[in-house]
Short mmCIF file of C-alpha atoms and ligand atoms in Angstrom, two decimals:
data_model
loop_
_atom_site.label_atom_id
_atom_site.label_comp_id
_atom_site.label_asym_id
_atom_site.label_seq_id
_atom_site.Cartn_x
_atom_site.Cartn_y
_atom_site.Cartn_z
CA UNK P 1 -4.20 -110.99 13.08
CA UNK P 2 -2.68 -108.57 15.48
CA UNK P 3 -1.22 -109.82 18.73
CA UNK P 4 -3.07 -107.47 21.11
CA UNK P 5 -6.01 -109.16 22.77
CA UNK P 6 -9.25 -107.42 23.60
CA UNK P 7 -8.49 -107.95 27.29
CA UNK P 8 -5.03 -106.37 27.10
CA UNK P 9 -6.52 -103.30 25.46
CA UNK P 10 -9.25 -102.93 28.07
CA UNK P 11 -6.72 -103.35 30.89
CA UNK P 12 -4.48 -100.64 29.48
CA UNK P 13 -7.27 -98.01 29.71
CA UNK P 14 -7.70 -96.30 33.12
CA UNK P 15 -11.14 -97.67 33.95
CA UNK P 16 -12.37 -94.67 35.95
CA UNK P 17 -12.04 -90.92 35.67
CA UNK P 18 -15.00 -89.59 33.68
CA UNK P 19 -18.37 -89.87 35.43
CA UNK P 20 -17.50 -93.37 36.58
CA UNK P 21 -16.47 -94.32 33.05
CA UNK P 22 -13.05 -95.05 31.56
CA UNK P 23 -10.88 -91.96 31.47
CA UNK P 24 -10.58 -92.27 27.69
CA UNK P 25 -14.25 -91.36 27.36
CA UNK P 26 -13.24 -87.79 28.27
CA UNK P 27 -10.82 -87.69 25.34
CA UNK P 28 -13.25 -89.21 22.85
CA UNK P 29 -16.21 -87.18 24.11
CA UNK P 30 -14.45 -83.87 23.56
CA UNK P 31 -12.76 -84.87 20.32
CA UNK P 32 -16.13 -85.81 18.85
CA UNK P 33 -17.82 -82.81 20.48
CA UNK P 34 -15.48 -80.45 18.64
CA UNK P 35 -15.56 -82.40 15.41
CA UNK P 36 -19.39 -82.28 15.37
CA UNK P 37 -19.22 -78.61 16.39
CA UNK P 38 -17.15 -77.88 13.30
CA UNK P 39 -19.28 -80.09 11.02
CA UNK P 40 -22.72 -78.90 12.08
CA UNK P 41 -21.52 -75.30 12.44
CA UNK P 42 -20.28 -75.34 8.86
CA UNK P 43 -23.43 -77.12 7.71
CA UNK P 44 -25.68 -74.54 9.38
CA UNK P 45 -24.37 -71.77 7.14
CA UNK P 46 -23.09 -73.62 4.06
CA UNK P 47 -26.40 -73.76 2.21
CA UNK P 48 -26.92 -70.00 2.68
CA UNK P 49 -23.30 -69.33 1.67
CA UNK P 50 -23.96 -71.21 -1.56
CA UNK P 51 -27.16 -69.51 -2.65
CA UNK P 52 -26.85 -65.99 -1.18
CA UNK P 53 -25.93 -63.46 -3.86
CA UNK P 54 -22.37 -62.23 -4.17
CA UNK P 55 -23.44 -58.90 -2.69
CA UNK P 56 -24.42 -60.68 0.52
CA UNK P 57 -21.12 -62.57 0.66
CA UNK P 58 -22.44 -65.78 -0.88
CA UNK P 59 -21.49 -67.72 -3.99
CA UNK P 60 -24.70 -66.84 -5.82
CA UNK P 61 -25.66 -70.37 -6.86
CA UNK P 62 -29.17 -71.40 -7.77
CA UNK P 63 -31.14 -72.59 -4.76
CA UNK P 64 -31.95 -76.01 -6.13
CA UNK P 65 -28.28 -76.56 -7.04
CA UNK P 66 -27.23 -75.54 -3.54
CA UNK P 67 -29.72 -77.95 -1.98
CA UNK P 68 -28.53 -80.82 -4.19
CA UNK P 69 -24.87 -80.08 -3.40
CA UNK P 70 -25.68 -80.16 0.33
CA UNK P 71 -27.20 -83.62 -0.09
CA UNK P 72 -24.38 -85.00 -2.23
CA UNK P 73 -21.90 -83.61 0.25
CA UNK P 74 -23.69 -85.20 3.21
CA UNK P 75 -23.86 -88.47 1.33
CA UNK P 76 -20.15 -88.53 0.50
CA UNK P 77 -19.22 -87.56 4.07
CA UNK P 78 -20.81 -90.77 5.35
CA UNK P 79 -19.88 -92.91 2.33
CA UNK P 80 -16.21 -92.19 2.91
CA UNK P 81 -16.56 -93.95 6.26
CA UNK P 82 -15.87 -97.14 4.32
CA UNK P 83 -12.47 -95.83 3.29
CA UNK P 84 -11.79 -94.58 6.82
CA UNK P 85 -12.86 -97.89 8.32
CA UNK P 86 -10.66 -99.81 5.90
CA UNK P 87 -7.62 -97.61 6.51
CA UNK P 88 -8.00 -98.06 10.27
CA UNK P 89 -8.52 -101.78 9.95
CA UNK P 90 -5.54 -102.44 7.71
CA UNK P 91 -3.02 -99.61 7.93
CA UNK P 92 -3.27 -96.95 10.62
CA UNK P 93 -5.42 -98.31 13.45
CA UNK P 94 -8.37 -96.27 14.74
CA UNK P 95 -6.52 -93.74 16.86
CA UNK P 96 -4.15 -92.49 14.16
CA UNK P 97 -7.07 -92.40 11.72
CA UNK P 98 -8.98 -90.12 14.08
CA UNK P 99 -6.01 -87.80 14.33
CA UNK P 100 -5.28 -87.64 10.60
CA UNK P 101 -8.98 -87.23 9.91
CA UNK P 102 -9.16 -84.29 12.31
CA UNK P 103 -6.28 -82.59 10.51
CA UNK P 104 -7.96 -82.96 7.11
CA UNK P 105 -11.24 -81.65 8.52
CA UNK P 106 -9.51 -78.62 10.03
CA UNK P 107 -7.78 -77.89 6.72
CA UNK P 108 -11.17 -78.21 5.01
CA UNK P 109 -12.70 -75.55 7.23
CA UNK P 110 -9.64 -73.33 6.77
CA UNK P 111 -10.14 -73.58 2.99
CA UNK P 112 -13.69 -72.28 3.45
CA UNK P 113 -12.48 -69.56 5.78
CA UNK P 114 -10.37 -68.07 3.00
CA UNK P 115 -12.56 -65.82 0.89
CA UNK P 116 -12.04 -66.75 -2.69
CA UNK P 117 -12.75 -69.13 -5.38
CA UNK P 118 -15.01 -72.00 -6.21
CA UNK P 119 -11.84 -74.11 -6.31
CA UNK P 120 -11.29 -73.59 -2.58
CA UNK P 121 -14.92 -74.47 -1.95
CA UNK P 122 -14.57 -77.81 -3.72
CA UNK P 123 -11.14 -78.48 -2.19
CA UNK P 124 -12.72 -77.99 1.21
CA UNK P 125 -15.44 -80.50 0.39
CA UNK P 126 -12.88 -83.13 -0.58
CA UNK P 127 -10.89 -82.54 2.61
CA UNK P 128 -13.94 -82.71 4.87
CA UNK P 129 -15.34 -85.78 3.13
CA UNK P 130 -12.07 -87.70 3.51
CA UNK P 131 -11.38 -86.35 7.00
CA UNK P 132 -14.81 -87.23 8.35
CA UNK P 133 -14.56 -90.68 6.79
CA UNK P 134 -11.35 -91.20 8.76
CA UNK P 135 -12.54 -89.70 12.02
CA UNK P 136 -16.24 -90.40 12.51
CA UNK P 137 -16.54 -94.21 12.37
CA UNK P 138 -13.21 -94.74 14.10
CA UNK P 139 -13.77 -92.48 17.06
CA UNK P 140 -16.92 -94.51 17.87
CA UNK P 141 -14.98 -97.76 17.43
CA UNK P 142 -12.48 -96.64 20.08
CA UNK P 143 -15.35 -95.93 22.51
CA UNK P 144 -16.34 -99.59 22.17
CA UNK P 145 -12.75 -100.78 22.66
CA UNK P 146 -12.50 -99.30 26.14
CA UNK P 147 -15.11 -101.62 27.62
CA UNK P 148 -15.00 -105.39 28.04
CA UNK P 149 -17.88 -107.31 26.44
CA UNK P 150 -19.46 -107.92 29.84
CA UNK P 151 -19.05 -104.36 31.10
CA UNK P 152 -22.45 -103.09 32.24
CA UNK P 153 -21.40 -99.49 31.60
CA UNK P 154 -20.96 -100.01 27.86
CA UNK P 155 -24.38 -98.77 26.68
CA UNK P 156 -24.28 -95.86 29.11
CA UNK P 157 -20.85 -94.99 27.72
CA UNK P 158 -22.27 -94.77 24.22
CA UNK P 159 -25.17 -92.65 25.49
CA UNK P 160 -22.76 -90.16 27.08
CA UNK P 161 -20.80 -90.09 23.82
CA UNK P 162 -24.08 -89.46 21.92
CA UNK P 163 -24.69 -86.49 24.23
CA UNK P 164 -21.26 -85.14 23.28
CA UNK P 165 -22.19 -85.37 19.59
CA UNK P 166 -25.41 -83.47 20.12
CA UNK P 167 -23.94 -80.93 22.52
CA UNK P 168 -21.45 -79.99 19.80
CA UNK P 169 -24.22 -79.95 17.20
CA UNK P 170 -26.33 -77.74 19.50
CA UNK P 171 -23.93 -74.90 20.24
CA UNK P 172 -22.40 -74.79 16.75
CA UNK P 173 -25.29 -73.12 14.89
CA UNK P 174 -25.61 -70.58 17.71
CA UNK P 175 -21.94 -69.57 17.47
CA UNK P 176 -20.79 -70.39 13.92
CA UNK P 177 -24.30 -69.62 12.63
CA UNK P 178 -24.60 -66.23 14.29
CA UNK P 179 -21.11 -65.09 13.31
CA UNK P 180 -21.40 -66.57 9.81
CA UNK P 181 -24.79 -65.04 9.05
CA UNK P 182 -24.50 -61.71 10.87
CA UNK P 183 -20.84 -60.84 10.35
CA UNK P 184 -19.23 -62.83 7.59
CA UNK P 185 -19.48 -66.39 6.27
CA UNK P 186 -15.72 -66.90 6.21
CA UNK P 187 -15.32 -65.86 9.81
CA UNK P 188 -17.97 -68.44 10.65
CA UNK P 189 -16.08 -71.18 8.79
CA UNK P 190 -12.92 -69.97 10.57
CA UNK P 191 -14.58 -70.63 13.94
CA UNK P 192 -15.45 -74.14 12.76
CA UNK P 193 -11.74 -74.64 11.98
CA UNK P 194 -10.79 -73.41 15.46
CA UNK P 195 -13.28 -75.88 16.94
CA UNK P 196 -11.68 -78.80 15.13
CA UNK P 197 -8.26 -77.51 16.21
CA UNK P 198 -9.35 -77.60 19.87
CA UNK P 199 -10.59 -81.16 19.36
CA UNK P 200 -7.22 -82.15 17.91
CA UNK P 201 -5.33 -80.56 20.81
CA UNK P 202 -7.44 -82.41 23.37
CA UNK P 203 -6.98 -85.66 21.48
CA UNK P 204 -3.23 -85.27 21.04
CA UNK P 205 -2.53 -84.26 24.63
CA UNK P 206 -4.76 -86.66 26.50
CA UNK P 207 -4.65 -89.74 24.28
CA UNK P 208 -1.53 -91.30 25.84
CA UNK P 209 -2.69 -90.96 29.42
CA UNK P 210 -6.35 -91.73 28.87
CA UNK P 211 -6.67 -94.20 26.03
CA UNK P 212 -3.86 -96.64 26.76
CA UNK P 213 -3.72 -99.11 23.91
CA UNK P 214 -7.30 -98.46 22.72
CA UNK P 215 -7.27 -97.53 19.05
CA UNK P 216 -3.63 -98.49 18.51
CA UNK P 217 -4.39 -101.96 17.23
CA UNK P 218 -4.41 -102.60 13.48
CA UNK P 219 -6.88 -105.50 13.34
CA UNK P 220 -5.77 -107.07 10.07
CA UNK P 221 -2.61 -105.35 8.87
CA UNK P 222 -1.62 -105.51 5.23
CA UNK P 223 1.43 -107.65 4.54
CA UNK P 224 4.25 -105.80 2.72
CA UNK P 225 3.32 -107.61 -0.50
CA UNK P 226 -0.34 -106.64 -0.14
CA UNK P 227 0.69 -103.10 0.65
CA UNK P 228 2.55 -102.83 -2.61
CA UNK P 229 -0.39 -104.25 -4.52
CA UNK P 230 -2.81 -101.86 -2.86
CA UNK P 231 -0.68 -98.80 -3.51
CA UNK P 232 -0.29 -99.76 -7.17
CA UNK P 233 -4.06 -100.18 -7.43
CA UNK P 234 -4.75 -96.85 -5.73
CA UNK P 235 -2.29 -95.26 -8.17
CA UNK P 236 -4.06 -96.82 -11.16
CA UNK P 237 -7.49 -95.71 -9.92
CA UNK P 238 -6.23 -92.16 -9.30
CA UNK P 239 -4.74 -91.97 -12.80
CA UNK P 240 -7.91 -93.41 -14.33
CA UNK P 241 -10.05 -90.87 -12.46
CA UNK P 242 -7.81 -88.03 -13.59
CA UNK P 243 -8.04 -89.26 -17.21
CA UNK P 244 -11.83 -89.57 -17.00
CA UNK P 245 -12.14 -86.04 -15.61
CA UNK P 246 -9.68 -84.67 -18.17
CA UNK P 247 -11.70 -86.20 -21.02
CA UNK P 248 -15.25 -85.67 -19.82
CA UNK P 249 -14.97 -82.09 -18.57
CA UNK P 250 -13.89 -80.49 -21.86
CA UNK P 251 -16.50 -82.58 -23.71
CA UNK P 252 -19.15 -81.24 -21.37
CA UNK P 253 -20.07 -84.77 -20.23
CA UNK P 254 -19.22 -84.35 -16.56
CA UNK P 255 -22.07 -82.06 -15.72
CA UNK P 256 -23.47 -81.33 -12.31
CA UNK P 257 -26.44 -83.54 -13.08
CA UNK P 258 -24.27 -86.50 -13.99
CA UNK P 259 -22.48 -86.18 -10.64
CA UNK P 260 -25.84 -86.11 -8.86
CA UNK P 261 -26.88 -89.28 -10.69
CA UNK P 262 -23.53 -90.95 -10.05
CA UNK P 263 -23.70 -90.32 -6.29
CA UNK P 264 -27.30 -91.56 -6.34
CA UNK P 265 -26.20 -94.83 -7.95
CA UNK P 266 -23.26 -95.25 -5.57
CA UNK P 267 -25.49 -94.55 -2.57
CA UNK P 268 -27.65 -97.57 -3.42
CA UNK P 269 -25.00 -99.77 -5.03
CA UNK P 270 -22.46 -99.72 -2.20
CA UNK P 271 -24.78 -101.01 0.55
CA UNK P 272 -26.22 -103.58 -1.88
CA UNK P 273 -22.75 -104.92 -2.65
CA UNK P 274 -22.00 -104.95 1.09
CA UNK P 275 -25.08 -107.09 1.76
CA UNK P 276 -24.37 -109.51 -1.10
CA UNK P 277 -20.73 -109.95 -0.04
CA UNK P 278 -21.69 -110.53 3.60
CA UNK P 279 -24.48 -112.91 2.67
CA UNK P 280 -22.36 -115.04 0.35
CA UNK P 281 -19.19 -115.07 2.42
CA UNK P 282 -18.16 -118.55 3.58
CA UNK P 283 -17.34 -116.94 6.92
CA UNK P 284 -21.04 -116.12 7.45
CA UNK P 285 -22.97 -118.81 9.31
CA UNK P 286 -26.57 -119.91 8.65
CA UNK P 287 -27.91 -118.03 11.67
CA UNK P 288 -26.01 -114.93 10.61
CA UNK P 289 -27.56 -115.15 7.13
CA UNK P 290 -31.01 -115.14 8.67
CA UNK P 291 -30.10 -112.10 10.79
CA UNK P 292 -28.81 -110.34 7.72
CA UNK P 293 -32.17 -110.83 6.03
CA UNK P 294 -33.83 -109.30 9.07
CA UNK P 295 -31.46 -106.36 8.86
CA UNK P 296 -32.39 -105.42 5.27
CA UNK P 297 -35.89 -103.98 5.99
CA UNK P 298 -34.45 -102.14 9.00
CA UNK P 299 -31.75 -100.66 6.81
CA UNK P 300 -34.33 -99.53 4.25
CA UNK P 301 -36.37 -97.95 7.04
CA UNK P 302 -33.24 -96.17 8.27
CA UNK P 303 -32.66 -94.77 4.76
CA UNK P 304 -36.19 -93.37 4.66
CA UNK P 305 -35.81 -91.94 8.15
CA UNK P 306 -32.48 -90.20 7.49
CA UNK P 307 -33.80 -88.88 4.18
CA UNK P 308 -36.35 -86.85 6.15
CA UNK P 309 -34.11 -86.06 9.12
CA UNK P 310 -31.31 -84.77 6.89
CA UNK P 311 -33.70 -82.49 4.99
CA UNK P 312 -33.83 -80.57 8.25
CA UNK P 313 -30.54 -78.99 7.20
CA UNK P 314 -31.43 -78.54 3.54
CA UNK P 315 -35.13 -78.13 2.67
CA UNK P 316 -36.20 -76.96 6.12
CA UNK P 317 -33.15 -74.66 6.31
CA UNK P 318 -34.36 -73.11 3.08
CA UNK P 319 -37.89 -72.95 4.50
CA UNK P 320 -36.54 -71.19 7.59
CA UNK P 321 -34.86 -68.59 5.39
CA UNK P 322 -37.64 -68.01 2.87
CA UNK P 323 -40.98 -68.95 4.34
CA UNK P 324 -40.65 -68.14 8.05
CA UNK P 325 -41.23 -64.97 10.08
CA UNK P 326 -37.77 -64.27 11.42
CA UNK P 327 -38.77 -61.23 13.44
CA UNK P 328 -40.71 -62.92 16.12
CA UNK P 329 -41.64 -62.12 19.72
CA UNK P 330 -39.39 -59.10 19.66
CA UNK P 331 -36.21 -60.84 18.52
CA UNK P 332 -34.56 -61.28 15.18
CA UNK P 333 -33.99 -64.97 14.56
CA UNK P 334 -31.11 -66.14 12.41
CA UNK P 335 -32.30 -68.92 10.08
CA UNK P 336 -29.21 -70.95 11.04
CA UNK P 337 -30.42 -71.17 14.67
CA UNK P 338 -33.10 -73.67 13.65
CA UNK P 339 -30.29 -76.18 13.22
CA UNK P 340 -29.82 -76.16 16.99
CA UNK P 341 -33.34 -77.47 17.58
CA UNK P 342 -32.69 -81.08 16.61
CA UNK P 343 -29.72 -81.57 18.95
CA UNK P 344 -31.43 -79.52 21.69
CA UNK P 345 -34.45 -81.83 21.61
CA UNK P 346 -32.17 -84.88 21.46
CA UNK P 347 -30.30 -83.78 24.58
CA UNK P 348 -33.47 -82.97 26.50
CA UNK P 349 -35.47 -86.01 25.47
CA UNK P 350 -32.86 -88.79 25.32
CA UNK P 351 -33.01 -89.27 29.11
CA UNK P 352 -36.82 -89.40 28.93
CA UNK P 353 -36.67 -92.15 26.31
CA UNK P 354 -34.02 -94.06 28.26
CA UNK P 355 -36.29 -93.91 31.30
CA UNK P 356 -39.31 -94.95 29.26
CA UNK P 357 -37.59 -98.01 27.78
CA UNK P 358 -36.33 -99.00 31.21
CA UNK P 359 -39.74 -98.58 32.76
CA UNK P 360 -41.35 -100.65 30.02
CA UNK P 361 -38.66 -103.30 30.44
CA UNK P 362 -39.72 -106.41 28.56
CA UNK P 363 -42.87 -104.67 27.31
CA UNK P 364 -40.90 -102.11 25.31
CA UNK P 365 -41.32 -102.24 21.52
CA UNK P 366 -39.05 -104.68 19.66
CA UNK P 367 -36.28 -103.32 17.44
CA UNK P 368 -38.39 -103.51 14.22
CA UNK P 369 -41.26 -101.75 15.99
CA UNK P 370 -38.94 -98.98 17.17
CA UNK P 371 -37.81 -98.51 13.58
CA UNK P 372 -41.46 -98.38 12.48
CA UNK P 373 -42.16 -95.72 15.13
CA UNK P 374 -39.16 -93.78 13.86
CA UNK P 375 -40.70 -93.72 10.39
CA UNK P 376 -44.15 -92.73 11.62
CA UNK P 377 -42.75 -89.74 13.51
CA UNK P 378 -40.54 -88.73 10.58
CA UNK P 379 -43.56 -88.86 8.25
CA UNK P 380 -45.66 -86.78 10.67
CA UNK P 381 -42.91 -84.16 10.92
CA UNK P 382 -43.33 -83.54 7.19
CA UNK P 383 -47.12 -83.59 7.29
CA UNK P 384 -47.08 -80.96 10.04
CA UNK P 385 -44.99 -78.56 7.99
CA UNK P 386 -47.47 -78.90 5.14
CA UNK P 387 -50.26 -77.40 7.23
CA UNK P 388 -49.23 -73.72 7.24
CA UNK P 389 -49.38 -73.66 3.43
CA UNK P 390 -52.69 -75.53 3.52
CA UNK P 391 -54.25 -72.93 5.81
CA UNK P 392 -52.34 -69.81 4.86
CA UNK P 393 -51.19 -70.31 1.26
CA UNK P 394 -47.66 -69.95 0.05
CA UNK P 395 -47.30 -66.20 0.11
CA UNK P 396 -47.54 -65.23 3.74
CA UNK P 397 -44.68 -65.87 6.14
CA UNK P 398 -45.16 -68.73 8.55
CA UNK P 399 -45.00 -68.67 12.34
CA UNK P 400 -41.61 -70.19 13.31
CA UNK P 401 -43.28 -72.42 15.89
CA UNK P 402 -44.43 -74.68 13.03
CA UNK P 403 -40.81 -75.40 12.23
CA UNK P 404 -40.05 -75.95 15.90
CA UNK P 405 -42.88 -78.49 16.04
CA UNK P 406 -41.63 -80.28 12.95
CA UNK P 407 -38.09 -80.55 14.36
CA UNK P 408 -39.51 -81.81 17.65
CA UNK P 409 -41.53 -84.57 16.00
CA UNK P 410 -38.64 -85.84 13.90
CA UNK P 411 -36.54 -86.07 17.04
CA UNK P 412 -39.14 -88.33 18.67
CA UNK P 413 -38.51 -90.66 15.73
CA UNK P 414 -34.74 -90.19 15.89
CA UNK P 415 -34.72 -91.29 19.51
CA UNK P 416 -36.63 -94.47 18.59
CA UNK P 417 -34.36 -95.33 15.69
CA UNK P 418 -30.89 -93.81 15.90
CA UNK P 419 -29.56 -95.14 19.24
CA UNK P 420 -30.86 -98.68 18.57
CA UNK P 421 -29.74 -98.56 14.93
CA UNK P 422 -26.06 -98.77 15.64
CA UNK P 423 -26.39 -101.49 18.25
CA UNK P 424 -28.79 -103.42 15.97
CA UNK P 425 -26.16 -103.23 13.22
CA UNK P 426 -23.53 -104.58 15.61
CA UNK P 427 -25.76 -107.47 16.62
CA UNK P 428 -27.17 -108.38 13.21
CA UNK P 429 -24.08 -108.07 11.00
CA UNK P 430 -21.98 -111.27 10.69
CA UNK P 431 -19.11 -111.28 13.18
CA UNK P 432 -16.49 -111.69 10.43
CA UNK P 433 -17.45 -108.19 9.29
CA UNK P 434 -17.58 -106.57 12.72
CA UNK P 435 -14.80 -104.09 11.89
CA UNK P 436 -17.05 -102.57 9.23
CA UNK P 437 -20.33 -102.34 11.13
CA UNK P 438 -19.85 -98.71 12.06
CA UNK P 439 -19.38 -97.73 8.41
CA UNK P 440 -22.28 -99.99 7.39
CA UNK P 441 -24.66 -98.07 9.67
CA UNK P 442 -23.46 -94.73 8.31
CA UNK P 443 -24.20 -96.02 4.81
CA UNK P 444 -27.92 -95.72 5.63
CA UNK P 445 -27.38 -91.99 6.02
CA UNK P 446 -25.21 -91.88 2.90
CA UNK P 447 -27.87 -93.64 0.82
CA UNK P 448 -30.57 -91.36 2.23
CA UNK P 449 -28.74 -88.23 1.23
CA UNK P 450 -27.82 -89.66 -2.17
CA UNK P 451 -31.57 -90.07 -2.75
CA UNK P 452 -32.23 -86.60 -1.37
CA UNK P 453 -29.87 -85.15 -3.97
CA UNK P 454 -32.25 -86.50 -6.65
CA UNK P 455 -35.48 -85.31 -5.03
CA UNK P 456 -34.71 -81.90 -3.54
CA UNK P 457 -35.07 -80.31 -6.97
CA UNK P 458 -38.81 -80.98 -6.80
CA UNK P 459 -39.14 -78.61 -3.87
CA UNK P 460 -40.31 -75.07 -4.53
CA UNK P 461 -42.72 -72.96 -2.49
CA UNK P 462 -45.31 -73.65 -5.20
CA UNK P 463 -44.97 -77.42 -4.84
CA UNK P 464 -44.28 -77.55 -1.12
CA UNK P 465 -47.59 -79.14 -0.11
CA UNK P 466 -47.21 -82.01 -2.58
CA UNK P 467 -43.54 -82.35 -1.69
CA UNK P 468 -44.04 -82.67 2.06
CA UNK P 469 -47.24 -84.65 1.59
CA UNK P 470 -45.80 -87.31 -0.72
CA UNK P 471 -42.56 -87.84 1.21
CA UNK P 472 -44.27 -87.72 4.62
CA UNK P 473 -47.00 -90.06 3.39
CA UNK P 474 -44.45 -92.50 1.97
CA UNK P 475 -42.64 -92.65 5.31
CA UNK P 476 -45.87 -93.33 7.18
CA UNK P 477 -46.85 -96.03 4.72
CA UNK P 478 -43.45 -97.69 5.04
CA UNK P 479 -43.74 -97.42 8.81
CA UNK P 480 -47.08 -99.24 8.74
CA UNK P 481 -45.70 -101.99 6.49
CA UNK P 482 -42.73 -102.41 8.83
CA UNK P 483 -45.06 -102.57 11.81
CA UNK P 484 -47.06 -105.35 10.16
CA UNK P 485 -43.89 -107.25 9.27
CA UNK P 486 -42.24 -106.72 12.65
CA UNK P 487 -43.15 -110.16 14.05
CA UNK P 488 -41.72 -111.89 11.00
CA UNK P 489 -38.55 -109.79 11.07
CA UNK P 490 -38.13 -110.56 14.77
CA UNK P 491 -38.28 -114.27 13.88
CA UNK P 492 -35.45 -113.89 11.35
CA UNK P 493 -33.39 -112.14 14.04
CA UNK P 494 -32.93 -115.50 15.77
CA UNK P 495 -33.02 -114.42 19.38
CA UNK P 496 -31.52 -110.94 19.05
CA UNK P 497 -33.50 -108.49 21.15
N1 LIG Y 501 -26.56 -87.06 14.10
C1 LIG Y 501 -25.73 -88.17 14.44
C2 LIG Y 501 -24.26 -87.83 14.28
O1 LIG Y 501 -23.89 -86.86 13.71
C3 LIG Y 501 -26.07 -89.39 13.64
C4 LIG Y 501 -25.77 -89.24 12.19
C5 LIG Y 501 -26.20 -90.41 11.33
O2 LIG Y 501 -26.12 -91.59 11.73
O3 LIG Y 501 -26.60 -90.08 10.21
O4 LIG Y 501 -23.45 -88.56 14.76
N1 LIG Y 502 -29.17 -85.43 15.99
C1 LIG Y 502 -27.99 -85.35 15.14
C2 LIG Y 502 -26.94 -86.37 15.65
O1 LIG Y 502 -27.27 -87.19 16.52
C3 LIG Y 502 -27.41 -83.96 15.18
C4 LIG Y 502 -28.11 -82.98 14.23
O2 LIG Y 502 -28.80 -83.38 13.30
O3 LIG Y 502 -27.87 -81.76 14.41
O4 LIG Y 502 -25.80 -86.07 15.66
#
C-alpha cells in the first residue's frame, strides 16, 4: 500500500477556487472538456470520412463496414479503460496517466490530420484507444480524490464535471464538424488535435497549483520483482500477437469479420470475468456478494441503453446524412451537427432532473427503477424514428425534427441512467475492487458497442422499420422486466439507495 492517506491528499488540494469547489476541479473540468471536444469532434466526422468517396475526400469504404468500424472503435476506446486503470493503480498513478493519455490522443488526431494512407487511419485508432483508456477513467478518479468522503459537495462536483464533458461534446460537432464537412476532413481532425493540445497545456500548467497530491498516489505499486515479471509477460504477449498477425493475415484468416466477432466476444467476456473474479474473491464479503448480484441486471440494462445511445453517432448519423432533409427552414444543415443535440439536451435538462429528484426526495424512483426508465426512453427514441418511414416510405427525405425528437427522448433516458450508473457502480462493487469501478462502468458502454458492431450490418433503408422496431421493442421489454424485478433487486442491494 502507498503511504499517502486519503486525508493527506484532500488536505493538499486548495479546497476553494472554482464555483465554491476545490481549485483542482478547474483543471480537471477543462482537461476533460478538451479531451471530449477532440473525441466527439473526431467522432462526428469519422463515419462520413470513412464512407464518403475518394472524390469527396473520404476513404470510400462500404457504409456497413464504416458503421461496424465505428462501433468496434467505440468499444475498444472504453475497453482499454481497464488497461488505463491498471497502469494508474500499479505504475503511474492517475495524474501521470491522464497526461500520457492526452499525449497519445493528440498524436492520434494528428495522424488523422495527415492526408494519406489507411495505415495512418489505423495507427490513429490505436493511439486514441490507448490514450483514452489512460485518460478517461483516471481523470474522473482524480475528481473523486479531491473530496473527503463526508464532503457534501462531492455529488455536485461530479455534476459540474459532467457538464464539462457535455459542453465539450456540444461545441465539437459545430466546430470540427463544420470545418471537417465543409472544408476538409483532415483540417477537422487537426482542430481536434489542437483541442487536445489545449487540454494538455491547461493540465500541465495548473496541475501543481490546483491538484496538490491528488492523482499522484500509486495505490498498489508493483514491487521490482513483479515489475520484471509483468514486463516479461507484456513482451511475450506482444510477440505472440505479432506472430498471430503475421501468420493469419497472409493466410486470409484475419478478416474484418473475424475482428468484429473477436471484439464482440471480448465485449461480453471481459465483464463476465470481472464479475466472476469479484464474486469469488475471498476479499468480497457476503453482503458485497448480494450487492454484486443486484448489480448484474443493472449492468445488462446499461448495455442495452448504451447500445441505443451510441447508435446516435453511427446509425442515426447515417440517417442524418442519407434520409434527412438537410436544406431546412432556409439553412443548410451539416449532418455532423446532429451530434451536438445529445450534449445540448443533457446540458439543458440535467438541472431539471436534479431539481426533480430533489423535489421528489424520498419518493423518487429507486436505482433499478431509474434504470428501467432509461431503457423505456431509449426504446421509445427508436420507435419514434421508425414513424417517418411508416407514414412516408423510405424514398422521401424526412423532416429533421424527427431526428431531433429521437435525440431528445434518448437523453431523457440518459439522464435517468447515466449519472446514477457510475455512483451505483461505486456503491455496489466490492470495496476491494474500488480502484477498478470506473473502468467497470465504462465496460457497459464497451459491451454495448461490441454488440452494435454485430448488429449494425442489418441496417439499410429497406430494413429500417424492422431494425428500429426490433431494437426499440427489445429495450422496452427489458425495461418492463426490470421494472417488475426492481423490488427484488432493491432487496439484494442491502440498504444501498
Ligand atoms: N457520454 C459520456 C462521456 O463521454 C458517458 C459515456 C459512457 O459512459 O458511455 O463521458
Ligand atoms: N451525453 C454524452 C456524454 O455524457 C455525450 C454525447 O453522446 O455526445 O458524454
